[in-house]
């Protein structure tokens, strides 16, 4: 499932393609993408809009239009946005929507599992919508040790569960939480509120480093994630713990172990991350 580094990679690739372009025609083939709104109505609303910015907030792509309206795209499990330059075929399997741009190129939305969402919001709806769902940006300047400390205080939940909660921090998922906790040498089952101040400082750095590594490698392709040009990311080759059960820890050589936390497969080093 795409997390912050994957969504940020898509954003960086699509930004020069979309900004300044007008949506000449929009076809949405899957009612699940826009429900409860009617897909034909959403497509009609989007037609004629001109893109002024492509931002990211957590795992959402934020397509800002000249009109002030915003299209919030969430890729969920298996969503992809693929770019088809003028004249190239766009007939990919599992195509759910296509945006025809005014320069003749297309942006195709593909989604195998169909959990992704497109939500068109009015200018005044955006901030309240995101504020109700998302905490701060872990790569933003406001992500300080103090801010993270405040978010974790009084939370009995395991640190992994607290970090998966998008209201703690926006954009982390199963992969990068495991990677960040390994970097910070913190066991995923430690209660969030029991972390020491120096551990929270190290955790903040670990989160940043794990996300930066993911962005540098254009994200992790486990199955379905692709960049808009169809290429895979390569972060999966650099994982420290995620999916590496039984393999030696890069730091100490101990075999990585797998457990379950918050219902999710969780990998950690039992030596570096003792409870
Ligand atoms: Zn280790």
Short mmCIF file of C-alpha atoms and ligand atoms in Angstrom, two decimals:
data_model
loop_
_atom_site.label_atom_id
_atom_site.label_comp_id
_atom_site.label_asym_id
_atom_site.label_seq_id
_atom_site.Cartn_x
_atom_site.Cartn_y
_atom_site.Cartn_z
CA UNK A 1 0.00 0.00 0.00
CA UNK A 2 1.42 3.38 -0.95
CA UNK A 3 2.67 5.40 2.02
CA UNK A 4 4.13 8.89 2.17
CA UNK A 5 7.28 8.14 0.09
CA UNK A 6 5.29 6.45 -2.68
CA UNK A 7 2.66 9.20 -2.82
CA UNK A 8 5.36 11.89 -2.73
CA UNK A 9 7.15 10.16 -5.62
CA UNK A 10 3.94 10.15 -7.66
CA UNK A 11 3.40 13.82 -6.79
CA UNK A 12 6.88 14.82 -7.92
CA UNK A 13 6.52 12.94 -11.21
CA UNK A 14 3.06 14.28 -12.00
CA UNK A 15 3.58 17.88 -10.89
CA UNK A 16 5.31 19.08 -14.10
CA UNK A 17 2.79 17.13 -16.19
CA UNK A 18 -0.35 18.47 -14.52
CA UNK A 19 0.37 22.01 -13.41
CA UNK A 20 -0.98 24.52 -15.93
CA UNK A 21 -2.99 21.86 -17.78
CA UNK A 22 -6.73 21.84 -18.20
CA UNK A 23 -8.84 18.69 -17.74
CA UNK A 24 -10.28 18.54 -21.26
CA UNK A 25 -12.34 15.42 -20.60
CA UNK A 26 -12.74 13.11 -17.64
CA UNK A 27 -14.15 9.58 -17.68
CA UNK A 28 -14.81 7.74 -14.44
CA UNK A 29 -15.78 4.12 -15.01
CA UNK A 30 -16.07 2.93 -11.42
CA UNK A 31 -18.78 4.25 -9.06
CA UNK A 32 -16.74 3.12 -6.06
CA UNK A 33 -14.13 5.74 -6.83
CA UNK A 34 -16.45 8.67 -6.12
CA UNK A 35 -19.23 7.21 -3.98
CA UNK A 36 -21.58 8.39 -2.66
CA UNK A 37 -21.27 10.92 -5.48
CA UNK A 38 -22.29 9.89 -8.97
CA UNK A 39 -19.16 9.28 -11.09
CA UNK A 40 -20.62 10.94 -14.19
CA UNK A 41 -21.45 14.05 -12.16
CA UNK A 42 -17.97 14.23 -10.67
CA UNK A 43 -16.44 13.75 -14.11
CA UNK A 44 -18.60 16.59 -15.45
CA UNK A 45 -17.59 18.85 -12.56
CA UNK A 46 -13.90 18.15 -13.19
CA UNK A 47 -14.11 18.84 -16.89
CA UNK A 48 -12.71 22.26 -17.72
CA UNK A 49 -10.82 22.68 -14.45
CA UNK A 50 -7.23 23.92 -14.73
CA UNK A 51 -4.56 22.62 -12.35
CA UNK A 52 -2.58 25.25 -10.46
CA UNK A 53 -0.74 23.00 -7.99
CA UNK A 54 -0.22 19.37 -7.07
CA UNK A 55 0.41 18.99 -3.35
CA UNK A 56 0.48 16.09 -0.94
CA UNK A 57 -0.96 15.82 2.55
CA UNK A 58 -0.23 12.54 4.32
CA UNK A 59 -1.14 9.87 1.78
CA UNK A 60 -3.50 12.15 -0.13
CA UNK A 61 -2.65 13.77 -3.43
CA UNK A 62 -4.12 17.27 -3.43
CA UNK A 63 -4.93 18.53 -6.93
CA UNK A 64 -5.62 22.26 -6.67
CA UNK A 65 -7.62 23.95 -9.41
CA UNK A 66 -7.79 27.55 -10.58
CA UNK A 67 -11.41 27.66 -9.37
CA UNK A 68 -10.23 27.01 -5.80
CA UNK A 69 -11.74 23.56 -5.77
CA UNK A 70 -9.58 20.58 -4.90
CA UNK A 71 -9.54 16.94 -5.95
CA UNK A 72 -8.33 14.70 -3.13
CA UNK A 73 -6.98 11.41 -4.44
CA UNK A 74 -6.23 8.54 -2.08
CA UNK A 75 -4.60 5.49 -3.68
CA UNK A 76 -5.37 3.18 -0.71
CA UNK A 77 -4.18 -0.39 -1.44
CA UNK A 78 -3.51 -0.63 -5.13
CA UNK A 79 -4.25 2.70 -6.82
CA UNK A 80 -1.87 3.94 -9.52
CA UNK A 81 -1.76 7.09 -11.58
CA UNK A 82 -0.11 6.46 -14.92
CA UNK A 83 0.91 9.05 -17.46
CA UNK A 84 0.29 8.38 -21.13
CA UNK A 85 1.93 10.95 -23.40
CA UNK A 86 0.07 12.05 -26.50
CA UNK A 87 -0.52 9.20 -28.91
CA UNK A 88 0.26 6.34 -26.52
CA UNK A 89 -2.45 3.80 -25.76
CA UNK A 90 -4.13 4.03 -22.36
CA UNK A 91 -5.93 0.72 -22.40
CA UNK A 92 -4.46 -0.73 -19.19
CA UNK A 93 -6.21 -3.47 -17.20
CA UNK A 94 -8.15 -2.33 -14.12
CA UNK A 95 -8.54 1.17 -15.51
CA UNK A 96 -11.05 3.07 -13.37
CA UNK A 97 -10.73 6.61 -14.71
CA UNK A 98 -8.91 8.67 -17.27
CA UNK A 99 -8.23 12.39 -17.42
CA UNK A 100 -7.62 13.75 -20.90
CA UNK A 101 -5.47 16.84 -20.68
CA UNK A 102 -5.52 19.81 -23.04
CA UNK A 103 -2.08 18.95 -24.43
CA UNK A 104 -3.33 15.61 -25.76
CA UNK A 105 -1.82 13.46 -23.05
CA UNK A 106 -3.75 11.30 -20.57
CA UNK A 107 -3.49 10.49 -16.90
CA UNK A 108 -4.96 7.06 -16.23
CA UNK A 109 -6.11 5.83 -12.85
CA UNK A 110 -5.75 2.09 -12.37
CA UNK A 111 -6.81 0.20 -9.24
CA UNK A 112 -6.96 -3.58 -8.88
CA UNK A 113 -8.60 -3.79 -5.45
CA UNK A 114 -10.76 -0.67 -5.95
CA UNK A 115 -10.32 0.89 -2.52
CA UNK A 116 -8.96 4.19 -3.88
CA UNK A 117 -11.06 7.35 -3.70
CA UNK A 118 -11.49 10.59 -5.63
CA UNK A 119 -13.19 13.34 -3.66
CA UNK A 120 -13.91 16.77 -5.14
CA UNK A 121 -14.17 19.40 -2.42
CA UNK A 122 -15.06 23.08 -2.39
CA UNK A 123 -12.36 25.54 -1.23
CA UNK A 124 -13.74 25.95 2.29
CA UNK A 125 -14.18 22.20 2.81
CA UNK A 126 -10.56 21.18 2.38
CA UNK A 127 -8.95 22.25 5.65
CA UNK A 128 -11.69 20.89 7.94
CA UNK A 129 -11.74 17.60 6.01
CA UNK A 130 -8.01 17.06 6.37
CA UNK A 131 -7.76 18.42 9.91
CA UNK A 132 -10.30 15.85 11.11
CA UNK A 133 -8.27 12.98 9.67
CA UNK A 134 -4.59 13.89 9.71
CA UNK A 135 -1.91 14.92 12.18
CA UNK A 136 1.18 16.87 11.15
CA UNK A 137 3.53 16.19 8.27
CA UNK A 138 6.59 14.21 9.40
CA UNK A 139 8.79 15.96 6.85
CA UNK A 140 7.50 19.41 7.75
CA UNK A 141 9.25 21.96 9.94
CA UNK A 142 6.59 21.66 12.62
CA UNK A 143 7.54 18.01 13.21
CA UNK A 144 9.70 18.56 16.28
CA UNK A 145 10.52 16.27 19.18
CA UNK A 146 8.25 18.43 21.29
CA UNK A 147 5.34 18.00 18.88
CA UNK A 148 5.85 14.24 18.73
CA UNK A 149 6.08 14.05 22.53
CA UNK A 150 2.74 15.84 22.83
CA UNK A 151 1.13 13.41 20.35
CA UNK A 152 2.36 10.33 22.23
CA UNK A 153 1.62 11.52 25.77
CA UNK A 154 -1.19 9.61 27.53
CA UNK A 155 -1.36 6.99 24.81
CA UNK A 156 -1.46 3.48 26.20
CA UNK A 157 -1.39 1.93 22.72
CA UNK A 158 1.79 0.29 21.42
CA UNK A 159 4.02 2.81 19.69
CA UNK A 160 3.48 1.03 16.38
CA UNK A 161 -0.30 1.40 16.65
CA UNK A 162 0.05 5.06 17.65
CA UNK A 163 2.22 5.76 14.59
CA UNK A 164 -0.14 3.96 12.22
CA UNK A 165 -2.91 6.29 13.40
CA UNK A 166 -2.93 9.06 10.76
CA UNK A 167 -4.01 11.58 13.42
CA UNK A 168 -0.68 11.10 15.21
CA UNK A 169 1.34 11.78 12.09
CA UNK A 170 0.20 11.87 8.48
CA UNK A 171 1.58 9.45 5.93
CA UNK A 172 3.13 6.55 7.82
CA UNK A 173 1.98 3.00 7.16
CA UNK A 174 3.06 -0.51 7.99
CA UNK A 175 6.35 -0.44 6.11
CA UNK A 176 7.82 2.86 7.23
CA UNK A 177 6.70 2.49 10.84
CA UNK A 178 8.66 -0.77 11.12
CA UNK A 179 11.65 0.81 9.39
CA UNK A 180 11.54 3.90 11.63
CA UNK A 181 11.27 1.88 14.83
CA UNK A 182 14.27 -0.24 13.84
CA UNK A 183 16.30 2.90 13.19
CA UNK A 184 15.26 4.26 16.59
CA UNK A 185 15.89 0.88 18.33
CA UNK A 186 12.38 0.91 19.80
CA UNK A 187 10.29 -2.26 20.16
CA UNK A 188 6.96 -1.91 18.30
CA UNK A 189 4.99 -3.08 21.36
CA UNK A 190 6.33 -0.44 23.76
CA UNK A 191 3.44 1.66 25.11
CA UNK A 192 3.68 5.04 23.40
CA UNK A 193 3.40 7.02 26.63
CA UNK A 194 6.34 5.18 28.21
CA UNK A 195 8.96 6.30 25.71
CA UNK A 196 11.78 8.34 27.27
CA UNK A 197 12.53 11.84 25.94
CA UNK A 198 15.75 10.69 24.27
CA UNK A 199 13.88 7.80 22.63
CA UNK A 200 11.32 10.19 21.19
CA UNK A 201 14.14 12.33 19.83
CA UNK A 202 15.69 9.27 18.18
CA UNK A 203 12.29 8.16 16.92
CA UNK A 204 11.72 11.49 15.24
CA UNK A 205 15.05 11.12 13.44
CA UNK A 206 14.26 7.50 12.58
CA UNK A 207 10.95 8.49 11.00
CA UNK A 208 12.61 11.20 8.93
CA UNK A 209 15.43 8.91 7.80
CA UNK A 210 13.12 6.05 6.88
CA UNK A 211 10.88 8.37 4.84
CA UNK A 212 13.82 10.13 3.18
CA UNK A 213 15.29 6.77 2.18
CA UNK A 214 11.95 5.77 0.67
CA UNK A 215 11.67 8.97 -1.35
CA UNK A 216 15.28 8.67 -2.57
CA UNK A 217 14.48 5.17 -3.88
CA UNK A 218 11.20 6.35 -5.51
CA UNK A 219 9.17 4.25 -3.08
CA UNK A 220 8.83 0.53 -2.52
CA UNK A 221 7.24 -1.76 -5.09
CA UNK A 222 6.02 -4.90 -3.37
CA UNK A 223 3.27 -5.68 -5.84
CA UNK A 224 1.23 -2.94 -7.42
CA UNK A 225 2.84 0.41 -6.73
CA UNK A 226 4.27 2.02 -9.86
CA UNK A 227 5.54 5.46 -10.68
CA UNK A 228 3.49 7.37 -13.28
CA UNK A 229 5.84 6.19 -16.05
CA UNK A 230 5.21 2.57 -15.06
CA UNK A 231 8.56 2.02 -13.38
CA UNK A 232 8.91 0.33 -10.01
CA UNK A 233 10.46 1.90 -6.94
CA UNK A 234 13.49 0.23 -5.37
CA UNK A 235 13.09 0.87 -1.64
CA UNK A 236 12.16 -2.81 -1.10
CA UNK A 237 15.83 -3.65 -1.71
CA UNK A 238 16.84 -1.41 1.19
CA UNK A 239 14.46 -2.54 3.89
CA UNK A 240 16.11 -2.99 7.27
CA UNK A 241 13.37 -5.14 8.79
CA UNK A 242 10.12 -5.03 6.80
CA UNK A 243 9.42 -8.45 5.28
CA UNK A 244 12.88 -9.72 6.29
CA UNK A 245 11.92 -12.37 8.88
CA UNK A 246 14.84 -14.72 9.58
CA UNK A 247 17.40 -12.55 7.80
CA UNK A 248 20.25 -11.02 9.83
CA UNK A 249 19.85 -7.54 11.29
CA UNK A 250 22.13 -5.07 9.44
CA UNK A 251 23.35 -3.74 12.78
CA UNK A 252 23.89 -6.80 14.97
CA UNK A 253 23.32 -9.92 12.87
CA UNK A 254 20.45 -11.26 14.98
CA UNK A 255 17.71 -12.83 12.83
CA UNK A 256 14.81 -10.43 12.30
CA UNK A 257 11.60 -11.61 13.94
CA UNK A 258 7.99 -11.22 12.90
CA UNK A 259 5.04 -10.59 15.18
CA UNK A 260 1.65 -8.91 14.95
CA UNK A 261 0.86 -5.48 16.31
CA UNK A 262 -2.46 -3.74 15.77
CA UNK A 263 -3.42 -6.60 13.48
CA UNK A 264 -0.51 -5.93 11.14
CA UNK A 265 2.53 -8.06 10.32
CA UNK A 266 5.41 -6.42 12.18
CA UNK A 267 9.15 -7.01 11.82
CA UNK A 268 11.83 -6.03 14.32
CA UNK A 269 15.25 -7.00 15.65
CA UNK A 270 14.86 -8.68 19.06
CA UNK A 271 18.37 -7.57 20.07
CA UNK A 272 18.37 -3.92 18.92
CA UNK A 273 14.71 -3.38 19.82
CA UNK A 274 14.26 -5.14 23.13
CA UNK A 275 11.08 -4.44 25.06
ZN1 LIG B 1 19.81 -5.85 15.56
#
